[in-house]
């Protein structure tokens, strides 16, 4: 069931969402060659807690860390590790959630480690643009799957592909609520979104083909062709005349 949030509930979500935004920006300043993904996880957890929030991912379905740190061909849910050193030319997607005031916020950014090649530059740019294209005309009454149709069309017209196994979602008192928000689909289909619906819109875009595998750790999704992937996510409120983005 898709729940519509009251203004009071949306106001309560502003703080966890602002903490997500600020944590992502803070982690962005720490990314450089030689840093381990475990160090980023520790910094994020300490920062989120210093703001009086909890990292929602820690312990979620047994997930062992506070952030997802997915490097290069890792698409989502990369588990931070003290053995994973970032190196010049890598890209890293950082996805994290914060819980405060009884609500979750959720966001992701993909960062470059030093100088990266042109394909990775374009991948990061197009992934972010997929989000902006999807929200450009989004408002109350928009069919849900227009979001995915726009993301898919823009990604594929740039020669990239979209993952099918992982999707965006509603968010609120739970980290994952209805509806699922795929990054693919057919325009004009799906329920018409109502004002006050809060969604995580999160293009996960692959430089090569759309197929992914999950590693033996049970979490890390990697591209089958080992080409890089990028992720960009914000928590947004559907409004009568557009969207309000809570994690920017
Ligand atoms: N932030 C992720 C999302 O967009 C959730 C990560 S799942 C976890 O849905 F288990 F790793 F926390
Ligand atoms: Co999400």
mmCIF file of C-alpha atoms and ligand atoms in Angstrom:
data_model
loop_
_atom_site.group_PDB
_atom_site.id
_atom_site.type_symbol
_atom_site.label_atom_id
_atom_site.label_comp_id
_atom_site.label_asym_id
_atom_site.label_seq_id
_atom_site.Cartn_x
_atom_site.Cartn_y
_atom_site.Cartn_z
ATOM 1 C CA UNK A 1 0.000 0.000 0.000
ATOM 2 C CA UNK A 2 1.363 3.411 -0.928
ATOM 3 C CA UNK A 3 0.971 5.771 2.015
ATOM 4 C CA UNK A 4 0.672 9.511 1.590
ATOM 5 C CA UNK A 5 2.570 11.498 4.228
ATOM 6 C CA UNK A 6 1.100 14.406 6.171
ATOM 7 C CA UNK A 7 2.997 17.707 6.248
ATOM 8 C CA UNK A 8 3.922 16.902 9.841
ATOM 9 C CA UNK A 9 5.451 13.601 8.778
ATOM 10 C CA UNK A 10 7.274 15.248 5.887
ATOM 11 C CA UNK A 11 8.643 17.861 8.290
ATOM 12 C CA UNK A 12 9.923 15.048 10.516
ATOM 13 C CA UNK A 13 11.723 13.535 7.493
ATOM 14 C CA UNK A 14 13.610 16.749 6.759
ATOM 15 C CA UNK A 15 16.220 16.141 9.439
ATOM 16 C CA UNK A 16 17.227 12.545 8.586
ATOM 17 C CA UNK A 17 17.290 13.581 4.922
ATOM 18 C CA UNK A 18 19.497 16.606 5.643
ATOM 19 C CA UNK A 19 21.834 14.323 7.615
ATOM 20 C CA UNK A 20 22.054 11.974 4.601
ATOM 21 C CA UNK A 21 22.870 14.938 2.344
ATOM 22 C CA UNK A 22 25.528 16.258 4.715
ATOM 23 C CA UNK A 23 27.067 12.820 5.324
ATOM 24 C CA UNK A 24 27.386 12.213 1.581
ATOM 25 C CA UNK A 25 29.051 15.612 1.143
ATOM 26 C CA UNK A 26 31.380 14.938 4.078
ATOM 27 C CA UNK A 27 32.354 11.494 2.771
ATOM 28 C CA UNK A 28 32.961 13.103 -0.627
ATOM 29 C CA UNK A 29 35.673 15.271 0.946
ATOM 30 C CA UNK A 30 37.413 12.151 2.334
ATOM 31 C CA UNK A 31 37.651 10.228 -0.918
ATOM 32 C CA UNK A 32 41.166 9.917 -2.294
ATOM 33 C CA UNK A 33 43.629 7.206 -3.335
ATOM 34 C CA UNK A 34 44.834 5.136 -0.362
ATOM 35 C CA UNK A 35 41.684 5.443 1.753
ATOM 36 C CA UNK A 36 39.890 2.192 2.577
ATOM 37 C CA UNK A 37 36.143 1.783 2.257
ATOM 38 C CA UNK A 38 36.152 0.751 5.946
ATOM 39 C CA UNK A 39 37.545 4.172 6.895
ATOM 40 C CA UNK A 40 34.704 5.808 4.971
ATOM 41 C CA UNK A 41 32.203 3.604 6.767
ATOM 42 C CA UNK A 42 33.650 4.531 10.181
ATOM 43 C CA UNK A 43 33.610 8.242 9.331
ATOM 44 C CA UNK A 44 30.022 8.070 8.087
ATOM 45 C CA UNK A 45 28.789 6.169 11.142
ATOM 46 C CA UNK A 46 30.490 8.594 13.543
ATOM 47 C CA UNK A 47 29.177 11.603 11.627
ATOM 48 C CA UNK A 48 25.590 10.303 11.449
ATOM 49 C CA UNK A 49 25.657 9.575 15.196
ATOM 50 C CA UNK A 50 27.152 13.010 15.954
ATOM 51 C CA UNK A 51 23.984 14.427 14.400
ATOM 52 C CA UNK A 52 21.805 12.357 16.733
ATOM 53 C CA UNK A 53 20.753 9.872 14.056
ATOM 54 C CA UNK A 54 21.364 6.161 13.462
ATOM 55 C CA UNK A 55 22.754 4.628 10.256
ATOM 56 C CA UNK A 56 19.690 2.682 9.069
ATOM 57 C CA UNK A 57 21.713 0.206 7.010
ATOM 58 C CA UNK A 58 23.696 -1.154 9.982
ATOM 59 C CA UNK A 59 22.062 -4.475 10.869
ATOM 60 C CA UNK A 60 19.353 -4.118 8.223
ATOM 61 C CA UNK A 61 18.633 -7.710 7.083
ATOM 62 C CA UNK A 62 22.027 -8.562 8.590
ATOM 63 C CA UNK A 63 23.924 -5.927 6.573
ATOM 64 C CA UNK A 64 27.218 -5.454 8.470
ATOM 65 C CA UNK A 65 28.033 -1.782 7.791
ATOM 66 C CA UNK A 66 26.669 1.767 7.901
ATOM 67 C CA UNK A 67 27.139 2.608 4.220
ATOM 68 C CA UNK A 68 27.253 0.764 0.940
ATOM 69 C CA UNK A 69 30.543 1.480 -0.840
ATOM 70 C CA UNK A 70 30.487 0.085 -4.371
ATOM 71 C CA UNK A 71 33.683 0.472 -6.396
ATOM 72 C CA UNK A 72 33.915 0.347 -10.230
ATOM 73 C CA UNK A 73 32.035 -2.791 -11.420
ATOM 74 C CA UNK A 74 30.249 -3.057 -8.073
ATOM 75 C CA UNK A 75 26.729 -1.763 -8.689
ATOM 76 C CA UNK A 76 25.197 -1.565 -5.209
ATOM 77 C CA UNK A 77 25.569 -2.962 -1.676
ATOM 78 C CA UNK A 78 29.374 -3.118 -1.689
ATOM 79 C CA UNK A 79 30.406 -3.988 1.874
ATOM 80 C CA UNK A 80 33.101 -1.678 3.286
ATOM 81 C CA UNK A 81 36.359 -3.481 4.025
ATOM 82 C CA UNK A 82 39.717 -2.611 5.616
ATOM 83 C CA UNK A 83 41.340 -4.411 2.669
ATOM 84 C CA UNK A 84 39.694 -2.318 -0.027
ATOM 85 C CA UNK A 85 41.992 0.600 -0.800
ATOM 86 C CA UNK A 86 40.748 3.202 -3.249
ATOM 87 C CA UNK A 87 43.115 3.946 -6.092
ATOM 88 C CA UNK A 88 43.436 6.704 -8.646
ATOM 89 C CA UNK A 89 40.979 6.143 -11.507
ATOM 90 C CA UNK A 90 38.347 4.314 -9.435
ATOM 91 C CA UNK A 91 34.779 5.449 -9.050
ATOM 92 C CA UNK A 92 32.907 4.742 -5.837
ATOM 93 C CA UNK A 93 29.163 4.858 -5.218
ATOM 94 C CA UNK A 94 28.303 5.690 -1.621
ATOM 95 C CA UNK A 95 24.737 4.889 -0.555
ATOM 96 C CA UNK A 96 23.538 5.583 2.970
ATOM 97 C CA UNK A 97 20.460 6.030 5.115
ATOM 98 C CA UNK A 98 19.900 7.887 8.391
ATOM 99 C CA UNK A 99 17.111 7.348 10.917
ATOM 100 C CA UNK A 100 15.882 10.152 13.157
ATOM 101 C CA UNK A 101 12.504 11.484 14.381
ATOM 102 C CA UNK A 102 10.995 8.077 13.583
ATOM 103 C CA UNK A 103 11.810 8.373 9.866
ATOM 104 C CA UNK A 104 14.495 7.384 7.393
ATOM 105 C CA UNK A 105 16.290 9.411 4.726
ATOM 106 C CA UNK A 106 18.186 7.737 1.873
ATOM 107 C CA UNK A 107 20.617 9.002 -0.749
ATOM 108 C CA UNK A 108 23.575 8.011 -2.916
ATOM 109 C CA UNK A 109 26.339 9.724 -4.886
ATOM 110 C CA UNK A 110 29.103 8.401 -7.141
ATOM 111 C CA UNK A 111 32.526 9.963 -6.638
ATOM 112 C CA UNK A 112 35.703 9.916 -8.701
ATOM 113 C CA UNK A 113 39.009 8.945 -7.082
ATOM 114 C CA UNK A 114 41.457 11.388 -8.653
ATOM 115 C CA UNK A 115 41.488 11.458 -12.451
ATOM 116 C CA UNK A 116 39.096 9.001 -14.134
ATOM 117 C CA UNK A 117 38.721 7.979 -17.767
ATOM 118 C CA UNK A 118 36.155 9.504 -20.120
ATOM 119 C CA UNK A 119 33.774 6.561 -19.975
ATOM 120 C CA UNK A 120 33.538 6.830 -16.188
ATOM 121 C CA UNK A 121 33.115 10.602 -16.381
ATOM 122 C CA UNK A 122 30.239 10.213 -18.808
ATOM 123 C CA UNK A 123 28.712 7.408 -16.722
ATOM 124 C CA UNK A 124 28.632 9.545 -13.569
ATOM 125 C CA UNK A 125 27.214 12.521 -15.474
ATOM 126 C CA UNK A 126 24.525 10.526 -17.290
ATOM 127 C CA UNK A 127 23.467 8.719 -14.095
ATOM 128 C CA UNK A 128 22.914 12.052 -12.365
ATOM 129 C CA UNK A 129 21.142 13.423 -15.440
ATOM 130 C CA UNK A 130 18.827 10.373 -15.428
ATOM 131 C CA UNK A 131 17.612 11.487 -12.005
ATOM 132 C CA UNK A 132 17.083 15.095 -13.114
ATOM 133 C CA UNK A 133 15.261 14.061 -16.304
ATOM 134 C CA UNK A 134 12.978 11.798 -14.254
ATOM 135 C CA UNK A 135 12.031 14.534 -11.770
ATOM 136 C CA UNK A 136 11.767 17.319 -14.352
ATOM 137 C CA UNK A 137 8.100 16.758 -15.125
ATOM 138 C CA UNK A 138 7.218 14.670 -12.094
ATOM 139 C CA UNK A 139 4.204 15.882 -10.076
ATOM 140 C CA UNK A 140 0.944 14.636 -8.567
ATOM 141 C CA UNK A 141 -0.873 12.613 -11.212
ATOM 142 C CA UNK A 142 2.257 11.362 -13.016
ATOM 143 C CA UNK A 143 2.075 7.607 -13.728
ATOM 144 C CA UNK A 144 4.637 5.806 -11.539
ATOM 145 C CA UNK A 145 6.445 4.027 -14.366
ATOM 146 C CA UNK A 146 7.113 7.278 -16.222
ATOM 147 C CA UNK A 147 10.072 7.599 -13.845
ATOM 148 C CA UNK A 148 11.663 4.367 -15.039
ATOM 149 C CA UNK A 149 10.738 4.967 -18.657
ATOM 150 C CA UNK A 150 12.565 8.296 -18.605
ATOM 151 C CA UNK A 151 15.620 6.876 -16.813
ATOM 152 C CA UNK A 152 15.827 3.901 -19.169
ATOM 153 C CA UNK A 153 15.370 5.976 -22.297
ATOM 154 C CA UNK A 154 18.027 8.497 -21.291
ATOM 155 C CA UNK A 155 20.528 5.849 -20.146
ATOM 156 C CA UNK A 156 20.092 3.663 -23.234
ATOM 157 C CA UNK A 157 20.230 6.610 -25.631
ATOM 158 C CA UNK A 158 23.654 7.324 -24.135
ATOM 159 C CA UNK A 159 24.774 3.743 -24.798
ATOM 160 C CA UNK A 160 24.376 2.563 -21.181
ATOM 161 C CA UNK A 161 21.975 0.108 -19.569
ATOM 162 C CA UNK A 162 19.821 -0.077 -16.447
ATOM 163 C CA UNK A 163 19.822 -2.797 -13.856
ATOM 164 C CA UNK A 164 16.536 -4.651 -13.374
ATOM 165 C CA UNK A 165 17.200 -6.446 -10.085
ATOM 166 C CA UNK A 166 17.455 -3.323 -7.907
ATOM 167 C CA UNK A 167 14.874 -0.555 -7.788
ATOM 168 C CA UNK A 168 13.954 2.643 -5.998
ATOM 169 C CA UNK A 169 11.240 2.601 -3.365
ATOM 170 C CA UNK A 170 8.912 4.497 -1.082
ATOM 171 C CA UNK A 171 10.369 5.585 2.264
ATOM 172 C CA UNK A 172 9.143 6.833 5.620
ATOM 173 C CA UNK A 173 8.899 5.037 8.951
ATOM 174 C CA UNK A 174 10.427 2.082 7.070
ATOM 175 C CA UNK A 175 13.504 2.322 4.852
ATOM 176 C CA UNK A 176 11.712 0.431 2.092
ATOM 177 C CA UNK A 177 8.023 1.116 1.585
ATOM 178 C CA UNK A 178 5.689 0.740 -1.385
ATOM 179 C CA UNK A 179 5.873 1.377 -4.234
ATOM 180 C CA UNK A 180 8.868 -0.126 -6.007
ATOM 181 C CA UNK A 181 10.322 2.463 -8.368
ATOM 182 C CA UNK A 182 12.062 0.645 -11.230
ATOM 183 C CA UNK A 183 14.567 2.384 -13.476
ATOM 184 C CA UNK A 184 12.886 0.869 -16.534
ATOM 185 C CA UNK A 185 9.326 0.714 -17.793
ATOM 186 C CA UNK A 186 6.704 1.972 -20.167
ATOM 187 C CA UNK A 187 5.482 5.548 -20.200
ATOM 188 C CA UNK A 188 1.906 6.163 -19.128
ATOM 189 C CA UNK A 189 1.702 3.018 -16.976
ATOM 190 C CA UNK A 190 1.550 2.395 -13.227
ATOM 191 C CA UNK A 191 -0.463 4.111 -10.515
ATOM 192 C CA UNK A 192 -0.824 7.865 -10.669
ATOM 193 C CA UNK A 193 1.313 9.289 -7.879
ATOM 194 C CA UNK A 194 -0.461 11.331 -5.239
ATOM 195 C CA UNK A 195 0.809 14.502 -3.582
ATOM 196 C CA UNK A 196 2.577 13.666 -0.310
ATOM 197 C CA UNK A 197 4.061 10.386 -1.559
ATOM 198 C CA UNK A 198 7.759 10.152 -0.619
ATOM 199 C CA UNK A 199 10.012 8.196 -2.963
ATOM 200 C CA UNK A 200 13.667 7.287 -3.335
ATOM 201 C CA UNK A 201 14.494 7.775 -6.995
ATOM 202 C CA UNK A 202 17.794 6.067 -7.632
ATOM 203 C CA UNK A 203 19.136 5.436 -11.116
ATOM 204 C CA UNK A 204 21.708 2.618 -11.104
ATOM 205 C CA UNK A 205 23.333 2.778 -14.515
ATOM 206 C CA UNK A 206 25.748 0.327 -16.096
ATOM 207 C CA UNK A 207 28.349 1.250 -18.697
ATOM 208 C CA UNK A 208 27.987 -2.140 -20.382
ATOM 209 C CA UNK A 209 25.244 -4.763 -20.472
ATOM 210 C CA UNK A 210 22.457 -4.908 -17.890
ATOM 211 C CA UNK A 211 23.368 -8.208 -16.244
ATOM 212 C CA UNK A 212 24.574 -8.395 -12.645
ATOM 213 C CA UNK A 213 25.628 -11.112 -10.204
ATOM 214 C CA UNK A 214 25.686 -11.108 -6.412
ATOM 215 C CA UNK A 215 29.012 -12.129 -4.867
ATOM 216 C CA UNK A 216 29.399 -14.906 -2.288
ATOM 217 C CA UNK A 217 29.193 -12.320 0.514
ATOM 218 C CA UNK A 218 25.465 -12.313 -0.243
ATOM 219 C CA UNK A 219 25.337 -8.548 -0.844
ATOM 220 C CA UNK A 220 27.738 -7.078 -3.375
ATOM 221 C CA UNK A 221 26.135 -6.790 -6.809
ATOM 222 C CA UNK A 222 28.665 -6.644 -9.660
ATOM 223 C CA UNK A 223 28.273 -6.245 -13.402
ATOM 224 C CA UNK A 224 28.722 -9.529 -15.242
ATOM 225 C CA UNK A 225 30.895 -7.859 -17.898
ATOM 226 C CA UNK A 226 32.977 -6.087 -15.190
ATOM 227 C CA UNK A 227 32.282 -2.687 -16.730
ATOM 228 C CA UNK A 228 31.697 0.151 -14.266
ATOM 229 C CA UNK A 229 28.386 1.182 -12.728
ATOM 230 C CA UNK A 230 27.163 4.401 -11.104
ATOM 231 C CA UNK A 231 24.377 5.273 -8.665
ATOM 232 C CA UNK A 232 22.659 8.550 -7.804
ATOM 233 C CA UNK A 233 19.764 8.757 -5.358
ATOM 234 C CA UNK A 234 17.609 11.303 -3.587
ATOM 235 C CA UNK A 235 14.565 11.169 -1.341
ATOM 236 C CA UNK A 236 11.804 13.271 -2.944
ATOM 237 C CA UNK A 237 8.263 14.365 -2.070
ATOM 238 C CA UNK A 238 5.629 14.404 -4.817
ATOM 239 C CA UNK A 239 3.899 17.798 -4.784
ATOM 240 C CA UNK A 240 0.887 19.117 -6.731
ATOM 241 C CA UNK A 241 3.146 21.170 -8.977
ATOM 242 C CA UNK A 242 6.427 19.259 -8.949
ATOM 243 C CA UNK A 243 8.765 17.575 -6.496
ATOM 244 C CA UNK A 244 10.548 18.672 -3.361
ATOM 245 C CA UNK A 245 13.960 17.038 -2.953
ATOM 246 C CA UNK A 246 14.801 16.392 0.701
ATOM 247 C CA UNK A 247 18.385 15.143 0.342
ATOM 248 C CA UNK A 248 19.847 18.092 -1.594
HETATM 249 N N1 LIG B 1 20.267 2.657 0.736
HETATM 250 C C1 LIG B 1 19.881 1.439 0.089
HETATM 251 C C2 LIG B 1 18.674 1.678 -0.751
HETATM 252 O O1 LIG B 1 18.713 2.538 -1.538
HETATM 253 C C3 LIG B 1 19.644 0.392 1.077
HETATM 254 C C4 LIG B 1 20.820 -0.373 1.337
HETATM 255 S S1 LIG B 1 20.354 -1.950 1.775
HETATM 256 C C5 LIG B 1 21.366 -2.294 3.065
HETATM 257 O O2 LIG B 1 17.664 1.030 -0.667
HETATM 258 F F1 LIG B 1 20.979 -3.416 3.526
HETATM 259 F F2 LIG B 1 22.548 -2.298 2.613
HETATM 260 F F3 LIG B 1 21.248 -1.418 3.970
HETATM 261 CO CO1 LIG B 2 17.218 3.656 -1.667
#
